[in-house]
PDB file of C-alpha atoms in Angstrom:
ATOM      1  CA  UNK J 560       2.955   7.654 -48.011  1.00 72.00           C
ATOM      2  CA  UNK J 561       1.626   8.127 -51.250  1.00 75.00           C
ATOM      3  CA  UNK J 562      -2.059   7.269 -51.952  1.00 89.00           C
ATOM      4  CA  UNK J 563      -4.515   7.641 -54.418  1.00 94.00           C
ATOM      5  CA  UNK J 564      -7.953   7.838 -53.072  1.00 95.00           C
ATOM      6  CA  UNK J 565     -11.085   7.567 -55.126  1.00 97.00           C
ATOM      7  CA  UNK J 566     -14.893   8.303 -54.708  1.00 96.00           C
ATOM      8  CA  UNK J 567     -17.346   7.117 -54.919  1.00 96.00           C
ATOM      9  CA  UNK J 568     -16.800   2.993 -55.299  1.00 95.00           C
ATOM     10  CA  UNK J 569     -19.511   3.147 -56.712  1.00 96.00           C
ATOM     11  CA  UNK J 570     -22.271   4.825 -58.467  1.00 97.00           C
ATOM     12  CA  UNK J 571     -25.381   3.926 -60.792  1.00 97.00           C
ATOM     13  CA  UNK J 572     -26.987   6.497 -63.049  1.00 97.00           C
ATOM     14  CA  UNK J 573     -29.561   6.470 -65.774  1.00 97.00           C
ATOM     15  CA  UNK J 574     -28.788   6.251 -69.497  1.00 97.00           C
ATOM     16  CA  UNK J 575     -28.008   9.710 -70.895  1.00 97.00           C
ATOM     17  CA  UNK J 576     -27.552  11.223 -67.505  1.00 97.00           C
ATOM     18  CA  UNK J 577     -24.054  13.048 -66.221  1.00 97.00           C
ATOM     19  CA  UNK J 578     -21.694  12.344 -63.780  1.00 97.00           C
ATOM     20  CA  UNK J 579     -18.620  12.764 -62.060  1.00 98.00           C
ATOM     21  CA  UNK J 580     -16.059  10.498 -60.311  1.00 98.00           C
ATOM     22  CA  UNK J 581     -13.682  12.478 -57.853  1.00 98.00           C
ATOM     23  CA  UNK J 582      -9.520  11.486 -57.035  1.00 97.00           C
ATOM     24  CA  UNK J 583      -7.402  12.663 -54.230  1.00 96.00           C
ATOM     25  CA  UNK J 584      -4.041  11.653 -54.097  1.00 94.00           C
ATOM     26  CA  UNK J 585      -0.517  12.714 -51.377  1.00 91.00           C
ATOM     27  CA  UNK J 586       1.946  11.394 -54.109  1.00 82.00           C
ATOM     28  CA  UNK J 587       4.315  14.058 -53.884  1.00 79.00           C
ATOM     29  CA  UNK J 588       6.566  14.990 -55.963  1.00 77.00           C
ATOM     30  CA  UNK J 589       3.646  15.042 -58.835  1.00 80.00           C
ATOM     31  CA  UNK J 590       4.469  14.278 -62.479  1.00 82.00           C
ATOM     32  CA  UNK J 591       1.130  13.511 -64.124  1.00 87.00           C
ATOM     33  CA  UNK J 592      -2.967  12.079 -63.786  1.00 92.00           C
ATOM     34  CA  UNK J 593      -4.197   9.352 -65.523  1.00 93.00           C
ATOM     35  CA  UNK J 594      -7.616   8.236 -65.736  1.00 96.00           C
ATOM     36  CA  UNK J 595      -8.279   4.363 -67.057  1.00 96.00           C
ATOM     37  CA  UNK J 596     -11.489   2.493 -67.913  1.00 96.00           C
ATOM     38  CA  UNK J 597     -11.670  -0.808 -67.117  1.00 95.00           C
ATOM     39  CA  UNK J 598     -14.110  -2.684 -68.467  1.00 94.00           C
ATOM     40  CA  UNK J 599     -14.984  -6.284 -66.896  1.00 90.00           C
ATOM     41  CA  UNK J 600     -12.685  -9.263 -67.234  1.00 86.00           C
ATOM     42  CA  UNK J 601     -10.343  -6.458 -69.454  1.00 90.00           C
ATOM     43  CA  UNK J 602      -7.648  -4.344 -69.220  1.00 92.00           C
ATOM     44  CA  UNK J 603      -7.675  -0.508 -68.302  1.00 94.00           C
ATOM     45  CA  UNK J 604      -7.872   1.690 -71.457  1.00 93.00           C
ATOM     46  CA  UNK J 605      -6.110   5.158 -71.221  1.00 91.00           C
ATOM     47  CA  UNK J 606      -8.529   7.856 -70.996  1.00 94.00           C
ATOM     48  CA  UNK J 607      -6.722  10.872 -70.347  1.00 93.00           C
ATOM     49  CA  UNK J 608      -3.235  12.180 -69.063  1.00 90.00           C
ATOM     50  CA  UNK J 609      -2.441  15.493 -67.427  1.00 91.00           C
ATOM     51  CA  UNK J 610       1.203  16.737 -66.002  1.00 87.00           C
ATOM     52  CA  UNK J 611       0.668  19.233 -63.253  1.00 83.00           C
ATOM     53  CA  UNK J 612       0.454  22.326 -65.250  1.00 87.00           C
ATOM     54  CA  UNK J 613      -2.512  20.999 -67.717  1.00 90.00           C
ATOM     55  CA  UNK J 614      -6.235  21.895 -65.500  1.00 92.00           C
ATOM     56  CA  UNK J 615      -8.710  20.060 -68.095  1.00 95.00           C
ATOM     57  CA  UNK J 616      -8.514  17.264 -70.884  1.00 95.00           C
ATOM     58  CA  UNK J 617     -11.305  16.187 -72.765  1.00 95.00           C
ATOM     59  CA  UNK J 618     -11.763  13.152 -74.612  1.00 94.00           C
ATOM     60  CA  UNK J 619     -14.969  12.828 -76.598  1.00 96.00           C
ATOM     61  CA  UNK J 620     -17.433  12.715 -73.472  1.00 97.00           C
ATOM     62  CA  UNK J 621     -15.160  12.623 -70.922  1.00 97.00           C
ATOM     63  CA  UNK J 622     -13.471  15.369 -69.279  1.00 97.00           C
ATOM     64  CA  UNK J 623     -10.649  15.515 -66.525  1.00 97.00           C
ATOM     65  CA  UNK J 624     -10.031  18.117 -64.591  1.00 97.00           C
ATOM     66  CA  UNK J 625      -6.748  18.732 -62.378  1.00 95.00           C
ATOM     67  CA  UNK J 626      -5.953  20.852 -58.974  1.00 93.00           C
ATOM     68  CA  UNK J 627      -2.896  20.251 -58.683  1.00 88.00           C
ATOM     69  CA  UNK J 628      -2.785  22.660 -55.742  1.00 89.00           C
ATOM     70  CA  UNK J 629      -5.516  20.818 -53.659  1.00 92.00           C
ATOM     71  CA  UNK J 630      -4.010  17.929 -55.169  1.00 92.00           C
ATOM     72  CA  UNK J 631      -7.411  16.481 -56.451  1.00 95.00           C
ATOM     73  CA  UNK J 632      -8.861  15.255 -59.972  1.00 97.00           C
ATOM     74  CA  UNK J 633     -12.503  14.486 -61.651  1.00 98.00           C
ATOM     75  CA  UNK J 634     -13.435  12.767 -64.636  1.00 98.00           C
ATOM     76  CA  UNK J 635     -16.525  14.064 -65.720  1.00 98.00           C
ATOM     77  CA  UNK J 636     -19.073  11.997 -67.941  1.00 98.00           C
ATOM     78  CA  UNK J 637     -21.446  13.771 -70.403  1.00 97.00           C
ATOM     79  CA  UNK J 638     -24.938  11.875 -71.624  1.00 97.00           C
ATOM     80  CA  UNK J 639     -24.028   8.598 -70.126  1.00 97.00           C
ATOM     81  CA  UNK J 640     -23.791   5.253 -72.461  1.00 97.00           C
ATOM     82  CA  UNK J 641     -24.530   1.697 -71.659  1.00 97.00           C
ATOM     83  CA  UNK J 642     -21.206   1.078 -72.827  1.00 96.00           C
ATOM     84  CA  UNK J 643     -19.759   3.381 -69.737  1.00 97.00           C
ATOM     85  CA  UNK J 644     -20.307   0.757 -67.347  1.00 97.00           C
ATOM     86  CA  UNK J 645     -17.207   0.196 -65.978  1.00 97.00           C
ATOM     87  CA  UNK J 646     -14.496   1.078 -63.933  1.00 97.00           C
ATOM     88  CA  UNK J 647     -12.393   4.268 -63.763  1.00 98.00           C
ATOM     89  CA  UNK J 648      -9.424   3.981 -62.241  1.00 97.00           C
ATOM     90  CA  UNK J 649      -7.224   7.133 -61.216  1.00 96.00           C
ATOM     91  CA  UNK J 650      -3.382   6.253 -61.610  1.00 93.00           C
ATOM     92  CA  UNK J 651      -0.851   9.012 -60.455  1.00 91.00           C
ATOM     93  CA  UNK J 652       2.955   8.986 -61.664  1.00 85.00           C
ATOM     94  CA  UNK J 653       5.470  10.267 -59.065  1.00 80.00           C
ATOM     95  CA  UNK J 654       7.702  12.711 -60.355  1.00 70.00           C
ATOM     96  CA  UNK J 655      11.070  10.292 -62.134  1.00 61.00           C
ATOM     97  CA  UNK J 656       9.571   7.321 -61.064  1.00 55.00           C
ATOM     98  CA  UNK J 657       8.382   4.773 -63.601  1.00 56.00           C
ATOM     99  CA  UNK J 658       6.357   2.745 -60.617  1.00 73.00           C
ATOM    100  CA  UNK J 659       2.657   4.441 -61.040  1.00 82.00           C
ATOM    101  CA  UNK J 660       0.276   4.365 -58.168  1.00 88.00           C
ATOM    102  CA  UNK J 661      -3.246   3.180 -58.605  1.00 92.00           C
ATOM    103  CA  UNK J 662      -6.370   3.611 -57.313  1.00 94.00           C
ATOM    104  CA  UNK J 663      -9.168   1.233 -56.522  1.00 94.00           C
ATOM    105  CA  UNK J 664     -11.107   2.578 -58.938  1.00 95.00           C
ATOM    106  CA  UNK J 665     -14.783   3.727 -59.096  1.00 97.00           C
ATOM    107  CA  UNK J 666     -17.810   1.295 -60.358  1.00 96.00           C
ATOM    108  CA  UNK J 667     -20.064   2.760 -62.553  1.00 97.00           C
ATOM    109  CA  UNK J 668     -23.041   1.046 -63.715  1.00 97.00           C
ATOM    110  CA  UNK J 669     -25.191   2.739 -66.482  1.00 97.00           C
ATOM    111  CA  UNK J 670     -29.374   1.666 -65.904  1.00 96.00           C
ATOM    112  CA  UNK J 671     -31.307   2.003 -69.283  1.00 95.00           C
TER     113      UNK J 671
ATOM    114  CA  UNK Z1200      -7.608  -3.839 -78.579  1.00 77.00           C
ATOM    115  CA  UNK Z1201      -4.259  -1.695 -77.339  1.00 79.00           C
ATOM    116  CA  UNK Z1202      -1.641  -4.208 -78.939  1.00 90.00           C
ATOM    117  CA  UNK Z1203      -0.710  -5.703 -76.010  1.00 95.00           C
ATOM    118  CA  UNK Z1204      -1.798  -9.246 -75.934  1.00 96.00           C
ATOM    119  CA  UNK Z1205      -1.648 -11.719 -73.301  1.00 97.00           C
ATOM    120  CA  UNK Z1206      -2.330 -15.473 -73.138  1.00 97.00           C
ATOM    121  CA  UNK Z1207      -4.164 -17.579 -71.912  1.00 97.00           C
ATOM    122  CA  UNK Z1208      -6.541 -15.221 -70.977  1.00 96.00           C
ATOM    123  CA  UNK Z1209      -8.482 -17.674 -68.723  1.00 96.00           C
ATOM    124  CA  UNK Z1210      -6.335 -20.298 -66.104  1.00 97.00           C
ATOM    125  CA  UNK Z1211      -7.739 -22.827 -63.779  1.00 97.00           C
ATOM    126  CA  UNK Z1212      -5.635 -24.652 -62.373  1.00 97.00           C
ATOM    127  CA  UNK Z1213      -5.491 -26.917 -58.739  1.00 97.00           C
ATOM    128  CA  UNK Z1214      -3.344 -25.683 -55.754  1.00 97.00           C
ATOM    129  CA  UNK Z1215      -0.164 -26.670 -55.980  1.00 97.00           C
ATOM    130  CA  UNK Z1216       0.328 -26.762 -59.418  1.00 97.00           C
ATOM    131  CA  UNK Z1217       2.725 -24.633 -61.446  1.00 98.00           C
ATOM    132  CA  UNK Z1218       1.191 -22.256 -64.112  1.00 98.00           C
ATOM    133  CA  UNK Z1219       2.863 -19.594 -66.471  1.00 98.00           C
ATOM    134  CA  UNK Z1220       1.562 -17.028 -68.594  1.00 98.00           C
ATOM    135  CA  UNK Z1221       2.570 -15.112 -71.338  1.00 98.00           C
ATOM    136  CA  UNK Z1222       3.070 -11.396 -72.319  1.00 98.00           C
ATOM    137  CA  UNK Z1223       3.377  -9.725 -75.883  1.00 97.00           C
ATOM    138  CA  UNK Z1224       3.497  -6.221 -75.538  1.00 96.00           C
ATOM    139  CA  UNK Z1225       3.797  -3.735 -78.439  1.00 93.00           C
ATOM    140  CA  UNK Z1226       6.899  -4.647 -80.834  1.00 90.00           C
ATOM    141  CA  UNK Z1227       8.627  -1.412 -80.073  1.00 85.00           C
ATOM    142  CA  UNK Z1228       7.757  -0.942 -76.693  1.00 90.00           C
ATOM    143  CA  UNK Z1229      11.152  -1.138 -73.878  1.00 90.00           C
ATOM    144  CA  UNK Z1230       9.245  -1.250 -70.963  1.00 90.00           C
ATOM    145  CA  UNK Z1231       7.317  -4.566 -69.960  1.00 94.00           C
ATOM    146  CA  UNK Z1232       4.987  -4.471 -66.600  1.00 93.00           C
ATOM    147  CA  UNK Z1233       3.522  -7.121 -64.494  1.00 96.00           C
ATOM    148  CA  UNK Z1234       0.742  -6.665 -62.037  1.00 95.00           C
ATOM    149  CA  UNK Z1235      -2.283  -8.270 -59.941  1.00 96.00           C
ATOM    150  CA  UNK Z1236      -5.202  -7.248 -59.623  1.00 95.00           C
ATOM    151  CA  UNK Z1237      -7.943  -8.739 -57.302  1.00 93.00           C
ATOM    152  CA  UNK Z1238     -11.636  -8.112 -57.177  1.00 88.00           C
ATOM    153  CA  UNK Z1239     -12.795  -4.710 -56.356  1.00 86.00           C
ATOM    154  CA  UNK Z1240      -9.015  -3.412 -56.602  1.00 90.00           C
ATOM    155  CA  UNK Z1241      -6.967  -1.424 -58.616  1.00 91.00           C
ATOM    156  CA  UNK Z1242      -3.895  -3.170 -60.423  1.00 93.00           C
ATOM    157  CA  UNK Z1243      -0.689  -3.860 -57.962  1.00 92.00           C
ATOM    158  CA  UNK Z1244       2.623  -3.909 -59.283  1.00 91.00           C
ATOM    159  CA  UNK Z1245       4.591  -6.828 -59.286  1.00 93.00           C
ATOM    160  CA  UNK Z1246       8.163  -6.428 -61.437  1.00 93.00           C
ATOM    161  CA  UNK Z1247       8.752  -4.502 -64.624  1.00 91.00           C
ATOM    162  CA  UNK Z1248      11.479  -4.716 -67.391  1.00 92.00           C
ATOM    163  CA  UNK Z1249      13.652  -2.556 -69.168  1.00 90.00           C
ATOM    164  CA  UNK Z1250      14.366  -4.701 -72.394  1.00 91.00           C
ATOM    165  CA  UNK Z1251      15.573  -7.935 -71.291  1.00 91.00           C
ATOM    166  CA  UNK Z1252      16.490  -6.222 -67.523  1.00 91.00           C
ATOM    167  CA  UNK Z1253      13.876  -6.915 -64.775  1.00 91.00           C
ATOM    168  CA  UNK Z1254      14.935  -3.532 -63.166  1.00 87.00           C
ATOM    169  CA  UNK Z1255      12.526  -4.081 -59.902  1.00 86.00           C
ATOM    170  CA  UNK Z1256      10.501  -6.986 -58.158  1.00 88.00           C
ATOM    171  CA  UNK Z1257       7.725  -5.660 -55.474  1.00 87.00           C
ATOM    172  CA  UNK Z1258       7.826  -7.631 -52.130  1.00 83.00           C
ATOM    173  CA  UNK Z1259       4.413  -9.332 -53.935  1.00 79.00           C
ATOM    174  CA  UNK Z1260       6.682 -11.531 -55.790  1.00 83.00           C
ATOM    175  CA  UNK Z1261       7.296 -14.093 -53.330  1.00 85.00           C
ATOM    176  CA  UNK Z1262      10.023 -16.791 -54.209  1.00 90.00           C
ATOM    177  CA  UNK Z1263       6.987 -19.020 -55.914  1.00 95.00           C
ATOM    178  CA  UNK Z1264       7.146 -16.276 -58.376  1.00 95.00           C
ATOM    179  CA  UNK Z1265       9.598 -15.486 -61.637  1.00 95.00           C
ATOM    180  CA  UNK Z1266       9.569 -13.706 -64.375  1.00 96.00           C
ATOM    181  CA  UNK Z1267      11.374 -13.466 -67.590  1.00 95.00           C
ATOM    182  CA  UNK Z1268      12.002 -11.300 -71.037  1.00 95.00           C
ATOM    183  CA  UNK Z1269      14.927 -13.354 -72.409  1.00 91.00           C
ATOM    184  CA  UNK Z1270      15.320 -11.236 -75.743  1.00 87.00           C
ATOM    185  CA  UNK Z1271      13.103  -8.135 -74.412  1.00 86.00           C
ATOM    186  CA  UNK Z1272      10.079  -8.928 -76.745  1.00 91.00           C
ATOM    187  CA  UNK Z1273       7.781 -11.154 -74.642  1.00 96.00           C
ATOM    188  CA  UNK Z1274       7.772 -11.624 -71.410  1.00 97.00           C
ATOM    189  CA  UNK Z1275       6.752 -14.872 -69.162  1.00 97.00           C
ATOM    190  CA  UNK Z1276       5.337 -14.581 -65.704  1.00 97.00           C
ATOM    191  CA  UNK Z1277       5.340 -18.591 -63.868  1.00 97.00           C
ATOM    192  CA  UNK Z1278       3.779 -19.344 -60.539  1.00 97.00           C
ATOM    193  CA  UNK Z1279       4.957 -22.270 -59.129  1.00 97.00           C
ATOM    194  CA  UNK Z1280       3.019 -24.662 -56.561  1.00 96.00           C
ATOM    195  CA  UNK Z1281      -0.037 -21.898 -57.016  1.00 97.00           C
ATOM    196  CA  UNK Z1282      -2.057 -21.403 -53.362  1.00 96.00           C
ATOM    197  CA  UNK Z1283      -6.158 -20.172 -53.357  1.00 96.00           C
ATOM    198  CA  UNK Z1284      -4.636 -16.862 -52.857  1.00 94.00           C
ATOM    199  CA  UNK Z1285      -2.608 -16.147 -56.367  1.00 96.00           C
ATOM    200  CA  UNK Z1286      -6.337 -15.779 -57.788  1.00 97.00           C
ATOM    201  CA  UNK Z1287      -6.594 -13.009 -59.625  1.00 96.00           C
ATOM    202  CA  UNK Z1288      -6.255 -11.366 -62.890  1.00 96.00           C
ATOM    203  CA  UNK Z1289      -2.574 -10.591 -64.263  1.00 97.00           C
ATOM    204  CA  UNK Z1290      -2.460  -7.717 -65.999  1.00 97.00           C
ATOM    205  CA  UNK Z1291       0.705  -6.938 -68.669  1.00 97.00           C
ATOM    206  CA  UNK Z1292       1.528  -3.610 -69.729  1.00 94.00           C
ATOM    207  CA  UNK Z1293       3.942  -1.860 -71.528  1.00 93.00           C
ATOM    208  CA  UNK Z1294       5.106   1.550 -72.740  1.00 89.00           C
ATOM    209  CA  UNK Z1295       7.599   3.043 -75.043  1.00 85.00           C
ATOM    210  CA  UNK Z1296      10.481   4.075 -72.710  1.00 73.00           C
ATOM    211  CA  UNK Z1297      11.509   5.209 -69.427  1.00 62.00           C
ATOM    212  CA  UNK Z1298       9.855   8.315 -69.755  1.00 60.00           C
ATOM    213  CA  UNK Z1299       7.824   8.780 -66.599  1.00 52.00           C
ATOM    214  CA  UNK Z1300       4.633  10.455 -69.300  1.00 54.00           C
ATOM    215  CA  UNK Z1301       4.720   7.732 -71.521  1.00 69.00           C
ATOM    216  CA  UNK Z1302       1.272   5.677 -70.513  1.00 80.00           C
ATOM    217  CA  UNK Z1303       1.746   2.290 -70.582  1.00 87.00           C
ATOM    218  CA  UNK Z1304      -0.854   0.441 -72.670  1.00 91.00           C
ATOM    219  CA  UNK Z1305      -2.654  -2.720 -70.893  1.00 94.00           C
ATOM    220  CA  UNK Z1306      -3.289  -6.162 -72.167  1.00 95.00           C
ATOM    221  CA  UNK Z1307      -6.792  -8.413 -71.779  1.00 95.00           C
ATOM    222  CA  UNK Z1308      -5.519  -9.602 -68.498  1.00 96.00           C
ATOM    223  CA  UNK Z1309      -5.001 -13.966 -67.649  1.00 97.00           C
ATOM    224  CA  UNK Z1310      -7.824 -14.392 -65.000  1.00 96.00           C
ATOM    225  CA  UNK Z1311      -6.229 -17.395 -62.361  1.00 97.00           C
ATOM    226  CA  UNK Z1312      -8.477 -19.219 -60.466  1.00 97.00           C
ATOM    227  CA  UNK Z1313      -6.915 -22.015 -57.890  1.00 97.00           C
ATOM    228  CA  UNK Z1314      -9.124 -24.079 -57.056  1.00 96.00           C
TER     229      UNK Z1314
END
């Protein structure tokens, strides 16, 4: 069954601090990673994408990271914002199939 | 703001009554998604388009459900006789084409509450 696993559900940090929220996933054939913020009461925001041969991805403070051979992702977070709070959803794309797989996301709250 | 817009974004409504919300994705965008998503979950997929084709329905979409893109621009999702549990938030989505790496781009969300 394909799954999409993601830790921690939550997590609360201090302003400026770092993190990182971990994915596992069994969707098999693989075509690519997504990671989503979802901000409350909104809809997810593409963060990054990765295919299977792509290890990293950065966007401005965050940075993804694929293992596609332990079949695992992170979405690292540099000098934490107030304006991170939010959740980051994992989404994984089986291989010629349009219907993505989601995960329940990860919480983050951001303490000043 | 992704381009994808949604309306209304907020619904209350009492059980049993019928309520139907409406999807604008991006003008050029083929493919039109609807999902739910409850509290503390991520987004479940409900039925997608292709154009004006609804190309799949998940087994979520009981028969209380339909949904329409009669010219493949916007798209209509109705709930008929609504129960406590179609609360939620209904997210739209939509993406270029068929492409399996083409990320599809979310709207605000319509929040349902039955009461």
């Amino acid at each position: 069954k394909n799954q999409v696993e993601q830790s921690p559900q939550s997590l609360i940090i201090l302003e400026g601090k770092n993190c990182t929220l971990q994915c596992n996933y069994t969707v098999s054939p693989f075509s690519n990673l997504r990671w989503y913020k979802q901000d409350t009461g909104r809809g997810p925001v593409s963060l990054t994408i990765m295919t299977f041969s792509e290890n990293t991805k950065s966007n401005g403070r965050y940075t993804a990271t694929l293992d596609a051979d332990t079949k695992q992702s992170s979405l690292h977070i540099t000098a934490s914002q107030l304006s991170d709070s939010a959740s980051y959803i994992c989404v994984v794309s089986p291989n010629r199939d349009d219907k993505i797989i989601f995960g329940k996301g990860t919480r983050l709250h951001i303490l000043p | 703001d992704t381009g994808v817009s949604q309306d209304p974004r907020h619904k209350i409504t009492k059980r049993g009554q019928n309520v139907t919300f409406r999807c604008d994705p991006i003008s050029e965008h083929n493919r039109l998604y609807w999902y739910r998503q409850t509290l503390g979950q991520g987004p479940e997929f409900l039925t997608y388009f292709q154009n004006e084709a609804q190309l799949e329905k998940s087994r979520l979409l009981s028969d209380r459900f339909s949904a329409e893109r009669p010219k493949g621009s916007f798209s209509t999702l109705e709930i008929q006789r609504t129960e406590q549990g179609d609360s939620a938030m209904y997210l739209c989505a939509s993406s270029p084409s068929a492409r399996d790496q083409e990320t599809q781009y979310f709207g605000p969300g319509t929040r349902l509450l039955v009461l």
